[in-house]
Coordinates of C-alpha atoms in Angstrom, one line a residue:
X8 CA 71.7 74.8 212.3
X9 CA 73.9 77.5 210.8
X10 CA 72.9 81.1 210.9
X11 CA 71.8 82.7 207.7
X12 CA 74.5 85.2 206.4
X13 CA 73.5 88.8 205.5
X14 CA 73.2 89.6 201.8
X15 CA 75.6 92.2 200.8
X16 CA 75.2 93.8 197.3
X17 CA 78.5 94.9 195.6
X18 CA 79.1 96.8 192.6
X19 CA 82.2 97.0 190.7
X20 CA 83.2 93.6 191.8
X21 CA 85.4 93.1 188.7
X22 CA 87.6 96.0 189.7
X23 CA 90.8 96.2 191.8
X24 CA 89.1 97.2 195.1
X25 CA 86.0 95.0 194.2
X26 CA 88.0 91.9 193.9
X27 CA 89.9 92.6 197.2
X28 CA 86.5 93.1 198.8
X29 CA 85.3 89.8 197.7
X30 CA 88.2 88.3 199.3
X31 CA 87.6 90.1 202.5
X32 CA 84.1 89.8 202.9
X33 CA 82.9 86.4 201.4
X34 CA 83.5 84.6 204.6
X35 CA 80.9 86.5 206.4
X36 CA 78.5 87.6 203.8
X37 CA 76.4 86.2 201.1
X38 CA 77.6 88.5 198.2
X39 CA 75.4 89.5 195.3
X40 CA 77.4 91.3 192.4
X41 CA 75.9 93.5 190.0
X42 CA 77.8 93.5 186.7
X43 CA 77.3 95.4 183.5
X44 CA 80.0 94.0 181.1
X45 CA 82.7 92.1 182.7
X46 CA 81.7 88.7 184.4
X47 CA 83.6 87.8 187.6
X48 CA 83.4 84.1 187.2
X49 CA 83.9 83.8 191.0
X50 CA 82.0 80.9 193.0
X51 CA 81.9 82.9 196.1
X52 CA 79.4 85.5 194.5
X53 CA 76.2 85.4 192.7
X54 CA 76.2 87.7 189.6
X55 CA 73.2 89.8 188.4
X56 CA 73.5 91.5 185.0
X57 CA 72.2 95.1 185.6
X58 CA 72.7 98.7 184.3
X59 CA 73.1 101.3 187.2
X60 CA 72.1 104.1 184.9
X61 CA 68.6 102.6 184.0
X62 CA 65.5 102.7 186.2
X63 CA 65.3 100.0 188.6
X64 CA 68.9 99.0 187.4
X65 CA 67.4 97.9 184.1
X66 CA 65.9 94.8 185.7
X67 CA 62.3 93.6 185.4
X68 CA 60.1 95.1 188.1
X69 CA 59.7 91.7 189.8
X70 CA 63.3 91.0 189.8
X71 CA 64.2 94.5 191.2
X72 CA 61.6 94.0 193.9
X73 CA 63.1 90.5 194.9
X74 CA 66.5 91.9 195.0
X75 CA 65.5 94.8 197.2
X76 CA 63.7 92.6 199.5
X77 CA 66.8 90.4 200.1
X78 CA 69.5 93.0 200.3
X79 CA 70.8 93.8 203.7
X80 CA 73.6 96.4 202.9
X81 CA 75.1 97.8 199.8
X82 CA 78.8 98.5 198.9
X83 CA 79.1 100.7 196.0
X84 CA 82.6 100.6 194.2
X85 CA 81.6 100.8 190.6
X86 CA 82.8 104.1 189.0
X87 CA 84.1 105.5 185.8
X88 CA 87.8 106.1 186.5
X89 CA 89.2 106.5 182.9
X90 CA 90.1 110.2 182.7
X91 CA 90.4 109.8 178.7
X92 CA 86.7 109.4 178.7
X93 CA 84.4 112.3 177.7
X94 CA 83.8 114.3 180.8
X95 CA 80.0 114.2 180.6
X96 CA 80.2 110.3 180.4
X97 CA 82.3 110.4 183.7
X98 CA 79.9 112.6 185.4
X99 CA 76.8 110.6 184.3
X100 CA 78.3 107.4 185.4
X101 CA 79.5 108.4 188.8
X102 CA 76.5 110.5 189.8
X103 CA 73.9 108.3 187.9
X104 CA 75.3 105.1 189.2
X105 CA 75.2 106.4 192.9
X106 CA 71.7 107.8 192.5
X107 CA 70.7 104.4 191.1
X108 CA 72.1 102.5 194.0
X109 CA 70.8 104.8 196.5
X110 CA 67.4 104.2 195.2
X111 CA 67.9 100.5 195.8
X112 CA 69.0 101.3 199.3
X113 CA 65.8 103.2 200.0
X114 CA 63.8 100.3 198.5
X115 CA 65.7 97.7 200.8
X116 CA 66.1 99.9 203.9
X117 CA 69.8 99.2 203.7
X118 CA 72.7 101.3 204.4
X119 CA 75.1 102.4 201.7
X120 CA 79.0 102.1 201.8
X121 CA 80.0 104.4 199.2
X122 CA 83.6 104.3 197.7
X123 CA 84.8 107.8 196.9
X124 CA 88.4 108.9 196.7
X125 CA 90.7 110.9 199.1
X126 CA 91.5 113.1 196.2
X127 CA 88.2 115.0 196.5
X128 CA 90.5 117.1 198.8
X129 CA 92.6 118.1 195.8
X130 CA 90.3 120.5 193.8
X131 CA 91.9 121.7 190.6
X132 CA 92.5 125.3 189.8
X133 CA 90.5 126.7 186.7
X134 CA 93.4 126.4 184.2
X135 CA 94.2 122.9 185.5
X136 CA 90.5 121.8 184.8
X137 CA 90.7 123.2 181.4
X138 CA 94.1 121.4 180.6
X139 CA 92.8 118.2 182.4
X140 CA 89.0 118.0 181.7
X141 CA 89.0 114.1 182.5
X142 CA 90.5 114.5 185.9
X143 CA 88.5 117.6 186.7
X144 CA 85.3 115.6 185.8
X145 CA 86.3 112.6 187.8
X146 CA 86.9 114.7 191.1
X147 CA 83.7 116.9 190.6
X148 CA 81.7 113.8 190.2
X149 CA 83.0 112.0 193.1
X150 CA 82.5 115.3 195.3
X151 CA 79.0 115.6 194.1
X152 CA 78.4 111.8 194.6
X153 CA 79.3 112.1 198.2
X154 CA 76.9 114.8 198.6
X155 CA 74.0 112.5 197.1
X156 CA 75.0 110.0 200.0
X157 CA 74.9 112.8 202.6
X158 CA 71.4 113.9 201.5
X159 CA 69.9 110.3 201.0
X160 CA 67.2 109.0 203.4
X161 CA 69.2 106.0 204.4
X162 CA 72.4 105.6 206.5
X163 CA 75.5 106.2 204.5
X164 CA 79.3 105.8 204.9
X165 CA 81.7 107.6 202.9
X166 CA 85.0 105.8 202.0
X167 CA 87.9 107.8 200.9
X168 CA 91.0 105.6 199.6
X169 CA 94.0 107.1 198.1
X170 CA 96.0 105.4 195.4
X171 CA 95.3 101.8 195.5
X172 CA 98.5 99.5 195.7
X173 CA 98.5 95.8 195.0
X174 CA 98.0 92.9 197.4
X175 CA 100.3 93.3 200.5
X176 CA 101.3 89.6 200.3
X177 CA 101.7 88.9 196.5
X178 CA 102.0 92.4 195.1
X179 CA 99.4 91.6 192.4
X180 CA 96.6 93.7 191.4
X181 CA 93.6 92.9 189.2
X182 CA 94.0 95.9 186.7
X183 CA 96.5 98.5 185.6
X184 CA 96.3 101.6 187.6
X185 CA 97.3 105.1 186.2
X186 CA 100.2 105.8 188.4
X187 CA 101.8 102.4 188.0
X188 CA 102.7 103.4 184.3
X189 CA 104.6 106.4 185.8
X190 CA 106.6 104.3 188.2
X191 CA 107.2 101.4 185.6
X192 CA 108.6 104.1 183.3
X193 CA 111.0 105.3 186.1
X194 CA 112.2 101.8 186.5
X195 CA 113.0 101.5 182.8
X196 CA 114.8 104.8 182.7
X197 CA 112.1 106.4 180.2
X198 CA 111.2 109.4 182.2
X199 CA 113.6 112.3 182.1
X200 CA 111.3 114.7 184.0
X201 CA 108.7 113.9 186.8
X202 CA 106.2 116.5 187.6
X203 CA 106.3 117.6 191.1
X204 CA 108.9 118.7 193.8
X205 CA 111.0 116.0 195.8
X206 CA 109.0 116.5 199.1
X207 CA 105.4 116.4 198.0
X208 CA 103.6 113.1 199.3
X209 CA 102.5 110.3 197.1
X210 CA 99.8 108.5 199.3
X211 CA 99.5 104.9 198.3
X212 CA 97.6 102.0 200.4
X213 CA 97.5 98.3 199.5
X214 CA 94.3 97.0 198.3
X215 CA 93.9 94.4 201.1
X216 CA 94.5 96.9 203.8
X217 CA 91.7 99.2 202.4
X218 CA 89.4 96.1 202.0
X219 CA 90.3 95.1 205.6
X220 CA 89.1 98.5 206.9
X221 CA 86.0 98.3 204.9
X222 CA 85.4 94.8 206.3
X223 CA 86.0 96.2 209.9
X224 CA 83.5 98.9 209.4
X225 CA 80.8 96.6 207.8
X226 CA 81.2 93.9 210.4
X227 CA 81.5 96.6 213.0
X228 CA 77.8 97.8 212.1
X229 CA 79.2 101.3 211.4
X230 CA 76.4 102.9 209.3
X231 CA 77.5 106.6 209.1
X232 CA 80.5 108.9 208.8
X233 CA 83.4 109.5 206.4
X234 CA 86.6 107.5 206.6
X235 CA 89.9 108.4 205.1
X236 CA 91.6 105.2 204.0
X237 CA 95.0 106.7 203.4
X238 CA 98.6 106.4 204.6
X239 CA 98.3 110.0 205.9
X240 CA 101.5 111.2 207.8
X241 CA 103.2 107.9 206.8
X242 CA 102.8 108.4 203.0
X243 CA 106.0 108.3 201.0
X244 CA 107.6 111.4 199.6
X245 CA 108.1 111.6 195.8
X246 CA 111.9 111.5 196.1
X247 CA 111.4 108.3 198.3
X248 CA 109.3 106.7 195.6
X249 CA 111.7 107.6 192.7
X250 CA 114.6 106.3 194.8
X251 CA 112.9 103.0 195.5
X252 CA 112.3 102.5 191.7
X253 CA 115.8 103.3 190.8
X254 CA 117.3 101.0 193.4
X255 CA 114.9 98.2 192.1
X256 CA 116.0 98.8 188.4
X257 CA 119.8 98.1 189.6
X258 CA 118.6 94.5 190.1
X259 CA 118.3 94.2 186.3
X260 CA 121.2 96.5 185.1
X261 CA 122.9 99.8 185.5
X262 CA 120.9 102.4 187.6
X263 CA 119.0 104.6 185.3
X264 CA 119.7 108.4 185.2
X265 CA 117.4 109.8 187.9
X266 CA 114.6 112.0 186.5
X267 CA 114.6 115.5 187.4
X268 CA 111.9 116.4 189.7
X269 CA 110.3 119.7 188.7
X270 CA 107.7 121.6 190.7
X271 CA 104.2 121.7 189.5
X272 CA 104.0 125.5 189.0
X273 CA 107.1 125.2 186.7
X274 CA 105.4 122.3 184.7
X275 CA 102.2 124.3 184.1
X276 CA 104.1 127.6 183.4
X277 CA 107.1 126.2 181.2
X278 CA 107.1 122.5 180.4
X279 CA 103.5 121.7 179.4
X280 CA 103.3 124.6 176.9
X281 CA 106.4 123.7 175.6
X282 CA 105.7 120.1 175.2
X283 CA 102.3 120.8 173.7
X284 CA 103.9 122.8 170.7
X285 CA 104.5 121.3 167.4
X286 CA 108.2 120.4 167.5
X287 CA 107.7 117.5 170.2
X288 CA 106.4 114.0 168.8
X289 CA 102.9 113.2 169.5
X290 CA 103.8 110.2 171.7
X291 CA 106.1 112.1 173.9
X292 CA 103.4 114.8 174.2
X293 CA 100.7 112.2 175.1
X294 CA 102.9 110.4 177.7
X295 CA 104.1 113.5 179.8
X296 CA 100.6 115.0 179.5
X297 CA 99.2 111.7 181.0
X298 CA 102.0 111.9 183.8
X299 CA 101.4 115.4 184.6
X300 CA 97.7 114.7 185.0
X301 CA 98.1 111.9 187.3
X302 CA 100.7 113.5 189.5
X303 CA 98.7 116.8 189.7
X304 CA 96.0 114.9 191.3
X305 CA 97.9 112.4 193.3
X306 CA 100.3 114.8 195.0
X307 CA 100.0 116.6 198.3
X308 CA 102.2 118.9 200.3
X309 CA 100.3 118.3 203.6
X310 CA 99.3 114.7 204.6
X311 CA 95.9 113.6 204.2
X312 CA 93.8 112.7 207.4
X313 CA 93.7 109.0 207.9
X314 CA 91.1 106.8 209.7
X315 CA 93.1 103.7 209.4
X316 CA 94.0 102.2 212.9
X317 CA 90.8 104.0 214.5
X318 CA 88.1 101.8 215.9
X319 CA 86.5 99.5 213.3
X320 CA 88.8 100.7 210.6
X321 CA 91.6 98.3 210.0
X322 CA 95.3 99.0 210.7
X323 CA 97.5 101.9 210.0
X324 CA 100.6 101.0 207.8
X325 CA 104.0 102.3 208.9
X326 CA 106.2 104.3 206.3
X327 CA 108.8 101.7 206.4
X328 CA 106.3 99.2 205.4
X329 CA 104.9 101.3 202.6
X330 CA 108.3 101.4 201.0
X331 CA 108.9 97.7 201.6
X332 CA 105.6 97.3 199.9
X333 CA 106.6 99.3 196.9
X334 CA 109.5 97.0 196.3
X335 CA 107.3 93.9 196.6
X336 CA 104.9 95.3 194.0
X337 CA 107.8 96.1 191.8
X338 CA 108.8 92.6 191.9
X339 CA 105.5 91.4 190.9
X340 CA 105.2 94.0 188.1
X341 CA 108.9 92.8 186.8
X342 CA 107.5 89.3 186.0
X343 CA 104.5 90.3 184.2
X344 CA 103.8 91.6 180.6
X345 CA 105.9 94.7 179.9
X346 CA 108.1 94.2 183.0
X347 CA 111.7 93.4 183.2
X348 CA 111.7 89.9 181.4
X349 CA 115.1 89.5 179.5
X350 CA 116.9 92.1 181.7
X351 CA 117.1 89.7 184.7
X352 CA 120.2 90.1 186.7
X353 CA 119.3 89.3 190.5
X354 CA 116.2 88.5 192.5
X355 CA 115.1 90.8 195.1
X356 CA 116.2 89.4 198.4
X357 CA 113.6 88.4 201.2
X358 CA 115.0 91.4 203.2
X359 CA 113.9 93.9 200.5
X360 CA 110.8 92.0 199.9
X361 CA 109.3 91.2 203.3
X362 CA 106.7 88.7 204.2
X363 CA 103.7 89.6 206.1
X364 CA 104.2 92.0 209.1
X365 CA 104.2 90.6 212.6
X366 CA 102.8 93.8 213.9
X367 CA 100.0 94.8 211.7
X368 CA 99.3 91.6 209.7
X369 CA 100.2 93.3 206.5
X370 CA 103.0 94.5 204.3
X371 CA 101.8 97.2 202.0
X372 CA 102.5 96.9 198.2
X373 CA 102.4 98.7 195.0
X374 CA 101.8 96.8 191.8
X375 CA 103.2 98.1 188.6
X376 CA 102.2 97.5 185.0
X377 CA 103.6 98.9 181.8

């Protein structure tokens, strides 16, 4: 008689990491997904409509009690990540949602696996918080949510991924990520200036590599600790990312003029005050402001710590694999809406877009969308 599988409750299942986690975990667990608006329509999961900000998740009391009685562990991925949202809404969603899931964990006696972000290590200066209130609210709320997990009376694991790339085999991703717009614009030659110096690091990890590490932790019975799901010392430098985008663009036509890489201190002191003035078109002002906000948060001079490759925490991608992965994701983006249709000149070779690595079992990728 087959052994009954443990019940894993997942929030944010319709998101990028949520879908990758369903792929990773559905073989070993019975997955229950809480959803608010977006249905998953995935036969591998059981969906329950809920509101994380309401007492007992907005469920009738009997339903909440039955859910708590059957849940064995919780993976909490749901979060407000749109920095254009009102800061108070971002804070309320990320703190209230975490508190609601911790309440369920307490009732269920279940450990919490909390998806935070590596960029809690990048606190913003006061003038940056004023200029970029959405990013500031996001980082502050994730930092405070981590503390809620530490203070809770149930076991908790804090997971800190960096920028999430597309799948390491297909290059696809479930939703458009902020940084992808910047890289797509570089490929199209639409970015004359990129905020940040050439040698800062852009830490990106494929969604299935992150999901694999989470799966290893869950299956390994790890129920405490903080894990950095990052490329760390292997992360690409900004100039390497830009070069890969320009080389990829040559498959479709002349190589775009390379953007000028401007240190962030010059961006804050000179470029942003200039562009925010009345002489620049509103569309240009919004675009550059978005790029500066994203890259302000996503850049690091020193590498993150990385837990990938440590016991029960997946595999560590190499720098070469990450660069090859970026090419594969560019290839996936190029065939989609807003990609390079109509500009086709050559297909990326198999050498440039490698298949699954024989050493790590993965080839890391970055999906781009317009």
